[in-house]
Coordinates of C-alpha atoms and ligand atoms in Angstrom, one line a residue:
M1 CA 0.1 0.2 0.5
I2 CA 1.1 3.0 -0.8
Q3 CA 2.0 6.0 2.0
H4 CA 0.6 9.6 1.5
R5 CA 3.0 11.2 3.5
P6 CA 0.8 15.0 4.7
E7 CA 2.3 17.4 3.2
T8 CA 3.9 20.0 5.1
M9 CA 3.0 24.0 5.5
G10 CA 6.1 24.5 3.1
E11 CA 5.9 21.9 0.6
R12 CA 2.5 22.7 0.2
R13 CA 2.6 26.7 -0.2
R14 CA 5.4 25.6 -3.0
L15 CA 2.5 23.0 -4.9
I16 CA -0.2 26.5 -4.7
L17 CA 2.8 28.5 -5.7
R18 CA 3.8 26.7 -8.4
G19 CA 0.2 26.2 -9.8
I20 CA -0.2 29.9 -9.6
A21 CA 2.0 30.3 -12.0
A22 CA 2.0 27.0 -14.3
G23 CA -1.6 28.8 -14.7
G24 CA -3.1 25.7 -14.0
L25 CA -5.4 27.6 -11.4
A26 CA -6.4 30.1 -13.2
G27 CA -9.7 31.6 -13.6
T28 CA -12.7 30.6 -16.3
F29 CA -16.1 31.6 -15.8
T30 CA -18.6 32.6 -18.2
S31 CA -19.7 35.2 -16.7
W32 CA -20.0 37.5 -13.2
S33 CA -23.6 38.4 -14.1
R34 CA -25.1 34.8 -14.2
P35 CA -28.1 35.2 -12.2
T36 CA -27.8 35.3 -8.7
W37 CA -30.0 33.1 -6.9
A38 CA -31.4 34.9 -3.5
E39 CA -30.6 31.5 -0.5
G40 CA -31.4 33.8 1.8
H41 CA -32.1 37.3 2.8
I42 CA -30.8 39.7 5.6
D43 CA -32.1 43.1 7.0
L44 CA -28.7 45.0 7.7
P45 CA -29.7 47.7 10.4
F46 CA -30.5 51.6 8.6
E47 CA -33.2 52.3 6.5
G48 CA -33.0 50.3 2.5
G49 CA -30.8 47.7 4.3
Q50 CA -32.7 44.8 2.9
R51 CA -30.6 42.7 0.8
D52 CA -30.5 39.3 -1.2
L53 CA -28.0 36.7 0.3
T54 CA -26.2 35.0 -2.6
D55 CA -23.6 32.4 -3.2
A56 CA -23.7 32.6 -7.2
F57 CA -20.3 33.7 -7.6
P58 CA -17.3 32.7 -8.7
Q59 CA -15.1 30.7 -5.3
K60 CA -17.4 32.7 -3.0
G61 CA -19.3 31.6 -0.3
E62 CA -22.1 32.9 0.7
M63 CA -22.0 36.9 1.0
I64 CA -24.4 39.8 1.1
L65 CA -25.4 40.7 -2.6
L66 CA -25.6 44.9 -3.2
R67 CA -24.9 44.7 -6.9
T68 CA -24.3 41.8 -9.4
R69 CA -22.6 44.1 -12.3
P70 CA -19.9 45.2 -11.4
P71 CA -19.9 43.1 -8.8
L72 CA -20.1 44.5 -5.1
L73 CA -20.6 41.8 -2.1
E74 CA -20.1 42.3 1.5
T75 CA -19.6 39.6 3.9
C76 CA -21.5 38.8 6.7
F77 CA -20.4 40.0 10.2
P78 CA -20.8 36.8 11.9
V79 CA -17.5 35.7 9.9
F80 CA -15.1 38.0 11.1
D81 CA -15.9 36.4 15.4
R82 CA -14.7 32.7 13.3
G83 CA -10.9 33.9 13.4
V84 CA -8.5 36.4 13.1
F85 CA -8.3 35.7 9.0
T86 CA -11.2 36.7 6.8
P87 CA -11.5 33.4 4.4
N88 CA -10.6 33.6 0.9
D89 CA -14.4 32.3 0.1
Q90 CA -16.4 35.5 2.5
F91 CA -13.9 38.3 1.3
Y92 CA -16.1 41.2 0.4
V93 CA -15.6 42.0 -3.3
R94 CA -16.0 45.8 -5.0
W95 CA -15.7 46.7 -8.8
H96 CA -16.3 50.4 -10.3
L97 CA -16.2 48.6 -14.2
A98 CA -18.1 46.5 -15.4
N99 CA -15.8 44.6 -17.7
I100 CA -14.0 42.3 -15.8
P101 CA -11.9 39.5 -17.2
T102 CA -14.0 36.1 -16.8
Q103 CA -10.8 34.3 -17.6
I104 CA -7.7 34.4 -17.3
D105 CA -4.5 32.2 -18.1
G106 CA -2.5 32.6 -15.9
A107 CA 0.7 30.7 -18.0
A108 CA -0.2 33.8 -20.7
F109 CA -0.2 36.7 -18.0
R110 CA 2.4 39.3 -17.9
L111 CA 2.9 42.6 -15.3
N112 CA 4.1 45.2 -17.8
V113 CA 6.8 48.2 -15.9
H114 CA 7.4 51.4 -18.2
G115 CA 7.4 55.0 -17.9
A116 CA 10.1 57.2 -16.6
V117 CA 12.3 53.8 -15.9
N118 CA 15.5 52.8 -17.1
R119 CA 13.7 49.6 -18.9
N120 CA 10.7 48.2 -19.3
L121 CA 9.9 45.2 -17.7
S122 CA 6.6 42.8 -19.0
L123 CA 6.8 39.6 -15.5
S124 CA 6.1 36.6 -15.8
L125 CA 4.1 35.2 -13.1
T126 CA 7.0 33.0 -12.2
D127 CA 9.7 35.8 -13.0
L128 CA 7.7 37.2 -10.0
L129 CA 8.3 34.1 -7.8
T130 CA 11.4 33.0 -8.9
K131 CA 13.7 36.6 -9.6
F132 CA 12.2 38.5 -6.4
P133 CA 12.3 37.9 -3.2
R134 CA 9.1 36.4 -1.4
V135 CA 7.4 38.9 1.4
E136 CA 4.9 38.5 3.6
L137 CA 2.0 40.3 5.4
A138 CA -1.1 40.2 7.5
A139 CA -3.1 43.1 6.8
V140 CA -6.6 44.7 6.9
N141 CA -8.3 45.2 3.6
Q142 CA -10.8 48.0 4.2
C143 CA -13.2 50.0 1.5
S144 CA -12.8 54.0 2.1
G145 CA -16.8 53.9 1.7
N146 CA -17.3 50.9 4.4
S147 CA -20.3 51.6 6.9
R148 CA -21.8 54.2 4.4
G149 CA -25.1 52.8 4.9
F150 CA -24.9 54.1 8.6
F151 CA -24.0 57.9 7.1
A152 CA -26.6 60.7 8.9
P153 CA -27.7 61.8 6.3
R154 CA -27.7 59.1 4.4
V155 CA -24.6 59.7 1.1
A156 CA -24.8 58.4 -2.4
G157 CA -22.6 55.4 -3.2
A158 CA -22.3 51.8 -1.8
Q159 CA -24.2 51.1 0.8
W160 CA -22.1 49.0 3.2
A161 CA -22.6 48.0 6.9
N162 CA -19.9 47.0 8.1
G163 CA -18.8 43.9 6.4
G164 CA -16.8 46.4 3.3
M165 CA -13.8 44.9 5.0
G166 CA -11.4 42.0 6.2
N167 CA -8.1 41.0 6.9
A168 CA -5.7 38.5 5.1
L169 CA -1.9 37.4 4.9
W170 CA -1.1 38.4 1.5
T171 CA 2.3 37.1 -0.5
G172 CA 4.4 38.4 -2.7
V173 CA 6.8 40.7 -4.0
R174 CA 7.6 44.1 -3.3
L175 CA 7.2 46.8 -4.9
R176 CA 10.2 48.6 -4.3
D177 CA 12.1 45.8 -5.9
I178 CA 10.1 45.7 -9.1
L179 CA 10.5 49.1 -9.1
D180 CA 14.6 48.8 -8.9
R181 CA 14.8 46.4 -11.8
A182 CA 13.0 48.6 -14.0
G183 CA 15.5 51.3 -12.8
V184 CA 13.4 54.3 -11.7
K185 CA 14.9 57.8 -13.5
A186 CA 15.8 60.3 -11.2
G187 CA 13.0 63.1 -10.4
S188 CA 10.1 60.5 -11.2
V189 CA 7.8 61.5 -9.2
A190 CA 4.2 59.1 -8.7
V191 CA 3.9 55.3 -9.6
R192 CA 0.4 54.5 -11.4
L193 CA -1.2 50.9 -11.2
R194 CA -3.7 49.6 -13.2
G195 CA -6.1 46.5 -13.3
L196 CA -7.0 44.5 -16.7
D197 CA -11.1 45.7 -15.6
T198 CA -11.9 48.0 -17.8
G199 CA -15.8 50.4 -18.4
V200 CA -18.4 49.0 -20.7
I201 CA -18.5 52.1 -22.2
P202 CA -14.8 53.8 -23.9
A203 CA -15.4 56.9 -21.9
T204 CA -15.4 55.6 -19.0
P205 CA -12.4 56.5 -17.5
D206 CA -10.4 53.2 -16.8
F207 CA -9.9 52.4 -12.7
M208 CA -6.2 53.9 -12.2
K209 CA -4.4 54.9 -8.7
S210 CA -1.3 55.8 -7.5
L211 CA 1.1 56.4 -5.3
H212 CA 3.6 58.6 -4.4
V213 CA 7.2 57.3 -5.3
D214 CA 9.1 57.5 -2.5
H215 CA 5.5 55.5 -0.8
A216 CA 5.6 53.1 -3.7
R217 CA 9.5 52.2 -2.6
D218 CA 8.9 52.3 1.1
G219 CA 9.5 48.4 1.0
E220 CA 6.2 47.9 2.4
V221 CA 3.6 48.0 -0.9
I222 CA 3.1 44.3 -2.5
V223 CA 2.2 42.5 -5.5
A224 CA 0.2 40.0 -3.7
Y225 CA 0.3 36.7 -5.9
A226 CA -1.3 35.2 -3.4
M227 CA -4.4 35.6 -0.4
N228 CA -4.4 33.1 2.9
G229 CA -2.0 30.9 1.5
Q230 CA -3.6 30.6 -1.5
P231 CA -4.2 31.8 -5.5
L232 CA -6.5 35.0 -5.0
P233 CA -10.4 34.3 -6.1
M234 CA -10.6 36.0 -9.4
V235 CA -12.9 38.5 -8.0
N236 CA -10.3 39.4 -5.5
G237 CA -7.7 39.9 -8.4
F238 CA -6.6 37.7 -9.5
P239 CA -3.4 37.1 -10.6
T240 CA -2.2 40.3 -8.9
R241 CA -2.8 42.8 -6.8
L242 CA -1.4 45.8 -4.9
I243 CA -1.2 45.6 -0.8
V244 CA -1.2 49.4 0.7
P245 CA -0.3 48.0 4.2
G246 CA -2.0 50.5 5.9
W247 CA -4.1 52.6 2.9
Y248 CA -7.7 52.4 1.8
S249 CA -8.3 49.5 -0.2
T250 CA -9.5 52.0 -2.9
Y251 CA -5.6 51.8 -3.8
W252 CA -4.7 48.2 -3.8
V253 CA -5.2 48.0 -7.2
K254 CA -6.4 44.4 -8.5
M255 CA -5.9 42.3 -11.7
L256 CA -2.8 44.3 -11.5
S257 CA -1.1 44.2 -14.9
D258 CA 0.2 47.8 -15.3
I259 CA 2.7 49.6 -13.6
E260 CA 4.0 53.5 -14.9
V261 CA 6.0 55.4 -13.3
L262 CA 5.4 59.2 -14.1
A263 CA 7.5 62.4 -14.0
Q264 CA 4.5 64.6 -13.3
P265 CA 1.6 64.0 -10.7
D266 CA -1.0 61.7 -11.2
D267 CA -4.2 63.5 -12.6
N268 CA -6.5 61.1 -13.4
F269 CA -9.9 61.0 -12.2
W270 CA -9.7 58.0 -10.0
M271 CA -6.9 60.6 -8.1
T272 CA -8.3 64.2 -8.6
K273 CA -11.5 63.4 -8.8
A274 CA -13.1 60.5 -6.5
Y275 CA -12.3 59.1 -3.5
L276 CA -12.0 63.0 -2.1
V277 CA -12.1 63.9 1.5
P278 CA -12.5 67.0 3.9
D279 CA -8.8 67.9 5.1
T280 CA -9.8 68.2 8.1
P281 CA -9.7 66.3 11.7
H282 CA -12.2 63.0 11.2
A283 CA -12.6 64.0 7.3
S284 CA -15.6 65.4 8.9
M285 CA -17.8 68.4 7.5
E286 CA -21.5 70.0 8.1
P287 CA -23.7 69.1 5.5
G288 CA -24.0 71.8 3.0
Q289 CA -21.0 73.2 4.1
T290 CA -18.9 75.0 1.0
G291 CA -15.4 75.9 0.2
V292 CA -14.1 72.8 2.7
P293 CA -10.6 71.7 1.1
M294 CA -10.5 68.3 -0.4
V295 CA -7.2 65.8 -0.4
P296 CA -6.4 62.7 -1.9
I297 CA -8.0 60.0 0.7
S298 CA -4.9 58.1 2.3
R299 CA -4.5 56.2 5.5
L300 CA -6.7 54.1 7.1
V301 CA -7.8 55.0 11.1
P302 CA -8.5 52.6 14.0
R303 CA -11.9 50.5 14.4
S304 CA -13.2 48.6 16.9
F305 CA -16.1 46.0 17.0
I306 CA -17.8 43.5 19.0
T307 CA -18.2 39.9 17.0
S308 CA -19.6 37.4 19.9
L309 CA -22.8 39.5 20.0
S310 CA -25.5 41.1 17.8
D311 CA -27.4 43.8 18.7
D312 CA -30.4 43.2 20.9
Q313 CA -29.2 39.8 21.8
H314 CA -31.0 38.9 24.6
I315 CA -27.8 37.1 27.7
P316 CA -27.9 35.5 30.6
A317 CA -27.9 38.3 33.7
E318 CA -25.8 38.2 36.2
R319 CA -23.2 35.8 35.5
P320 CA -19.7 36.1 33.7
L321 CA -19.8 36.6 29.6
T322 CA -17.1 36.5 27.5
V323 CA -17.1 39.6 24.7
R324 CA -14.8 38.8 21.9
G325 CA -14.4 41.5 19.0
I326 CA -11.7 42.6 16.1
A327 CA -10.2 46.1 16.2
F328 CA -7.2 47.3 13.8
G329 CA -5.1 50.5 14.6
G330 CA -5.0 50.9 11.0
D331 CA -1.9 52.8 9.6
A332 CA -0.4 51.5 13.1
G333 CA -0.7 48.8 15.3
V334 CA -3.3 48.5 18.3
R335 CA -2.2 49.6 21.1
D336 CA -5.3 49.0 23.7
V337 CA -9.2 48.3 23.2
R338 CA -11.8 49.3 25.8
V339 CA -15.3 48.5 27.1
S340 CA -17.8 51.3 28.8
T341 CA -20.7 49.8 29.6
D342 CA -21.7 52.4 31.5
G343 CA -22.1 54.8 28.3
G344 CA -18.6 56.3 28.2
S345 CA -18.1 56.7 31.7
T346 CA -15.4 54.8 32.5
W347 CA -13.2 51.9 30.2
S348 CA -12.6 48.3 31.4
P349 CA -8.7 47.3 28.8
A350 CA -9.8 44.1 26.7
R351 CA -6.9 41.3 26.7
L352 CA -5.7 41.5 23.5
G353 CA -5.2 38.2 21.2
H354 CA -2.1 37.2 19.1
D355 CA -0.4 40.3 17.5
H356 CA 0.2 39.2 13.8
G357 CA 1.4 42.7 13.0
K358 CA 1.0 46.2 13.5
Y359 CA -1.6 46.2 9.9
S360 CA -3.7 43.2 10.5
F361 CA -6.7 42.5 12.9
R362 CA -5.8 42.3 16.0
Q363 CA -8.5 39.6 18.3
W364 CA -9.5 40.9 21.7
E365 CA -11.9 39.3 24.4
I366 CA -13.2 40.8 27.4
R367 CA -15.0 39.6 30.3
L368 CA -18.6 41.3 31.7
N369 CA -20.8 40.7 34.2
P370 CA -24.2 42.4 32.4
K371 CA -27.0 43.4 34.9
R372 CA -30.6 42.2 34.2
G373 CA -31.9 44.7 31.6
P374 CA -30.5 46.5 28.2
T375 CA -27.2 47.3 28.7
V376 CA -25.1 49.3 26.2
L377 CA -21.8 48.1 25.4
Q378 CA -19.2 50.4 23.5
V379 CA -15.8 49.8 22.4
K380 CA -13.0 51.9 21.3
A381 CA -9.7 50.9 20.2
T382 CA -6.0 53.8 20.3
N383 CA -3.5 52.8 18.3
T384 CA 0.2 53.0 18.9
S385 CA 0.4 56.3 17.2
G386 CA -2.4 57.4 20.6
V387 CA -5.0 58.2 17.5
V388 CA -8.2 56.9 19.5
Q389 CA -11.8 56.1 17.8
P390 CA -13.8 59.2 18.4
A391 CA -16.9 59.2 20.3
M392 CA -19.0 61.2 17.2
A393 CA -19.7 60.0 14.5
N394 CA -18.0 61.9 11.1
W395 CA -19.7 63.0 7.6
N396 CA -18.4 64.1 4.7
P397 CA -20.3 63.6 1.0
G398 CA -18.8 60.8 0.4
G399 CA -19.2 58.7 2.9
F400 CA -15.8 57.7 3.9
M401 CA -13.5 57.0 7.0
R402 CA -16.2 56.4 9.5
N403 CA -14.6 54.9 12.5
V404 CA -17.0 56.2 15.5
I405 CA -16.8 54.0 18.9
E406 CA -19.5 51.4 18.0
S407 CA -21.8 51.0 20.4
M408 CA -24.5 47.8 20.5
T409 CA -27.7 46.8 23.1
V410 CA -27.6 43.7 24.7
V411 CA -30.7 42.5 26.6
G412 CA -29.8 40.4 30.3
A413 CA -32.6 38.3 31.3
Ligands
MTE501 N1 -8.7 46.8 -10.6 C1 -9.4 47.2 -9.5 N2 -9.3 47.7 -8.4 C2 -9.3 47.7 -7.5 C3 -10.5 48.3 -7.9 C4 -11.5 48.3 -9.0 O1 -12.6 48.8 -9.2 N3 -11.3 48.0 -10.1 N4 -11.4 48.9 -6.3 C5 -11.4 49.3 -5.5 C6 -11.6 49.4 -4.0 S1 -12.7 50.8 -4.0 C7 -12.0 48.5 -2.9 S2 -12.7 48.8 -2.0 C8 -10.7 47.1 -3.1 C9 -11.8 46.1 -2.8 O2 -11.1 44.8 -2.8 P1 -11.9 43.1 -2.7 O3 -12.8 43.2 -3.9 O4 -11.2 42.2 -2.9 O5 -12.3 43.7 -1.3 O6 -10.3 46.8 -4.6 C10 -9.8 48.4 -5.0 N5 -9.0 47.6 -6.1
MO502 MO1 -13.8 50.8 -2.6

């Protein structure tokens, strides 16, 4: 009888990576917009929050459906209670443009580098796997508009609840190493990233985002070809995507196929017209206020959530209860997470879970003794730079950067 030796993690990873390079794991789907049969419904806690649940998208499990084409899929919040890393098949999905390849041959795929460089590159997946050092980093991917559905007054845009975020272990190569191989010309100012998706009509500007050249070369920005040890799901950017740790994921260009070094600032639509936030504390302004200076969105701000309970849940009163959740520091690590049961007068420190690095989710837990009747639980995180979540929700017309202290009511019985 043949004995199968269990694969070690390292071997398993090598096999997966070889598979990516060979294109053997390339996705082929007839369409993104095949009928999505609702398998259930969910009511998100704001006006107009009725949603279908769907598992009709390739490589995806049950997701909250916001839109079919281009896909907008939210992670069901209880997923965040199950582990510090968000599974690939439950990771949220967001695209702007509707022409997204449904078929990518990993063997034929090339990542092109051009512009203000000494030599153009055309890198295959095998090149990425074999010619550059491999790096791995845990980082939160959060949409700028995560939680937009809670904005009051309401604003236009994807009406996310809190599931437009996720945490994964990303594997790939440093953008710096790629740029160094191409040789960035002196005086270059920006690096522009573009994916394989396009608009349905030619007038639609291609989705392109840029980083300042120093940011692009800081050694933290990664061109990732794996997510949680597996090839990226097609809808999350197979075969390569940009990881910009600590920055909103509008910069995390998916199906990344083109890197262009620019000798002047990028004035394309997606940099100068879209994703602008008020240049004010908490990116906040008054509805209707005019003359507010606007700047491109950039760094994540800290957030924390209770994951083990839901709003209005009944719990046993006057008995110890362990409450769990997740937090992230944004562009810095989590210094502490505190919980209040008295409307914010006093705050008790939660115990922090394993540290997977400063850009990762951090799990936390705390023991409480809930009283009889309703209790409002509040949770707030402070990051290692001393930035703390605000008590008042911010507001801006884009519905960006919400990070108010979250609260939830539980009922002791
Ligand atoms: N090519 C491409 N990359 C993209 C986008 C896009 O529309 N096209 N959207 C960005 C935005 S706004 C978000 S929130 C993230 C979503 O990443 P995810 O779908 O893997 O969760 O992808 C980013 N990268
Ligand atoms: Mo986004």
